[in-house]
Each structure stands twice: as C-alpha cells, then as structure tokens.
Amino acid sequence: ATLNEHNNEMSRRLMGVLEKLRNDDRAYYQLCHLVRQGEQPKEGFLLLANLVEDQMGGNSGYSDWMLQISRQVQHS
C-alpha cells in the first residue's frame, strides 16, 4: 500500500514526521505500515513482526510488553 497525504491534520502531521525522519537519516526511508486500533489481526501482525527489542531501553523487555498487551486484551 502506498501512503499518500490527505487533506486533514493527522495526515499532514504523519507525513511531516516521516519526512523529517527520512531527511535526518536515509535509513528511515523504508516501507511504512499504519495500523489503526481495531483493524483486522493481519494488519496488527505487521506491527508485531517488525518489533525490535531495545536492549539499552528501560527495565522492561519484549516479553514484559507482550504480557502487558495480553492482559489488556483479556480485560477489554
């Protein structure tokens, strides 16, 4: 799918962020997927399949995040 700018504020903001990232570092020029809350599981899988754990981040890791997501799904 191609990401096109639309005539609304959210679209302009998203395109602005992508343009800034791509101008700052050409490595960011990659295929992007926008996944909206509540969309089909296939689209959600695109997000989950591309997650990379930040080893230098905070104390929680990928497994902690997955546990949190699982709990949120069970409570909704």
Short mmCIF file of C-alpha atoms in Angstrom, two decimals:
data_model
loop_
_atom_site.label_atom_id
_atom_site.label_comp_id
_atom_site.label_asym_id
_atom_site.label_seq_id
_atom_site.Cartn_x
_atom_site.Cartn_y
_atom_site.Cartn_z
CA ALA A 1 0.00 0.00 0.00
CA THR A 2 1.14 3.50 -0.71
CA LEU A 3 1.00 6.15 1.98
CA ASN A 4 -0.49 9.31 0.49
CA GLU A 5 -1.04 12.63 2.19
CA HIS A 6 -4.69 13.53 2.63
CA ASN A 7 -6.32 16.87 3.32
CA ASN A 8 -6.53 16.55 7.10
CA GLU A 9 -4.38 17.44 10.08
CA MET A 10 -3.47 13.88 11.12
CA SER A 11 -2.27 13.00 7.62
CA ARG A 12 -0.17 16.18 7.37
CA ARG A 13 1.39 15.52 10.79
CA LEU A 14 2.21 11.90 9.93
CA MET A 15 3.76 12.86 6.60
CA GLY A 16 5.75 15.60 8.34
CA VAL A 17 7.20 13.14 10.86
CA LEU A 18 8.12 10.67 8.11
CA GLU A 19 9.72 13.40 6.01
CA LYS A 20 11.80 14.63 8.95
CA LEU A 21 12.98 11.10 9.79
CA ARG A 22 13.85 10.41 6.17
CA ASN A 23 15.73 13.70 5.79
CA ASP A 24 17.69 13.16 9.02
CA ASP A 25 18.68 9.58 8.20
CA ARG A 26 18.09 7.93 4.82
CA ALA A 27 17.92 4.54 6.56
CA TYR A 28 14.41 5.56 7.66
CA TYR A 29 13.27 5.54 4.04
CA GLN A 30 11.54 2.21 4.20
CA LEU A 31 8.10 0.80 3.71
CA CYS A 32 5.84 2.04 6.50
CA HIS A 33 2.64 0.43 7.74
CA LEU A 34 -0.01 2.46 9.54
CA VAL A 35 -2.04 0.18 11.80
CA ARG A 36 -5.19 1.65 13.29
CA GLN A 37 -6.63 0.44 16.55
CA GLY A 38 -9.32 -2.15 15.96
CA GLU A 39 -8.22 -3.27 12.49
CA GLN A 40 -8.01 -6.89 11.43
CA PRO A 41 -5.35 -9.16 13.04
CA LYS A 42 -3.38 -9.35 9.78
CA GLU A 43 -2.56 -5.65 9.99
CA GLY A 44 -1.67 -5.95 13.66
CA PHE A 45 0.72 -8.78 12.81
CA LEU A 46 2.62 -6.39 10.51
CA LEU A 47 3.43 -4.32 13.57
CA LEU A 48 4.33 -7.23 15.83
CA ALA A 49 6.51 -8.90 13.19
CA ASN A 50 8.69 -5.78 12.91
CA LEU A 51 9.24 -5.01 16.59
CA VAL A 52 12.84 -4.97 17.78
CA GLU A 53 13.71 -5.01 21.47
CA ASP A 54 15.75 -2.03 22.65
CA GLN A 55 18.45 -3.59 24.82
CA MET A 56 19.51 -0.15 26.09
CA GLY A 57 16.00 1.00 26.97
CA GLY A 58 14.27 0.79 30.32
CA ASN A 59 13.94 -2.21 32.58
CA SER A 60 11.10 -3.94 30.76
CA GLY A 61 11.79 -6.08 27.76
CA TYR A 62 9.81 -7.50 24.89
CA SER A 63 8.33 -10.34 26.95
CA ASP A 64 7.10 -7.84 29.57
CA TRP A 65 5.49 -5.76 26.83
CA MET A 66 3.78 -8.83 25.33
CA LEU A 67 2.45 -9.78 28.77
CA GLN A 68 1.05 -6.26 29.20
CA ILE A 69 -0.64 -6.42 25.77
CA SER A 70 -2.10 -9.83 26.61
CA ARG A 71 -3.56 -8.52 29.87
CA GLN A 72 -5.07 -5.50 28.12
CA VAL A 73 -6.72 -7.74 25.53
CA GLN A 74 -8.15 -10.00 28.24
CA HIS A 75 -9.64 -7.02 30.08
CA SER A 76 -11.24 -5.46 27.00
#
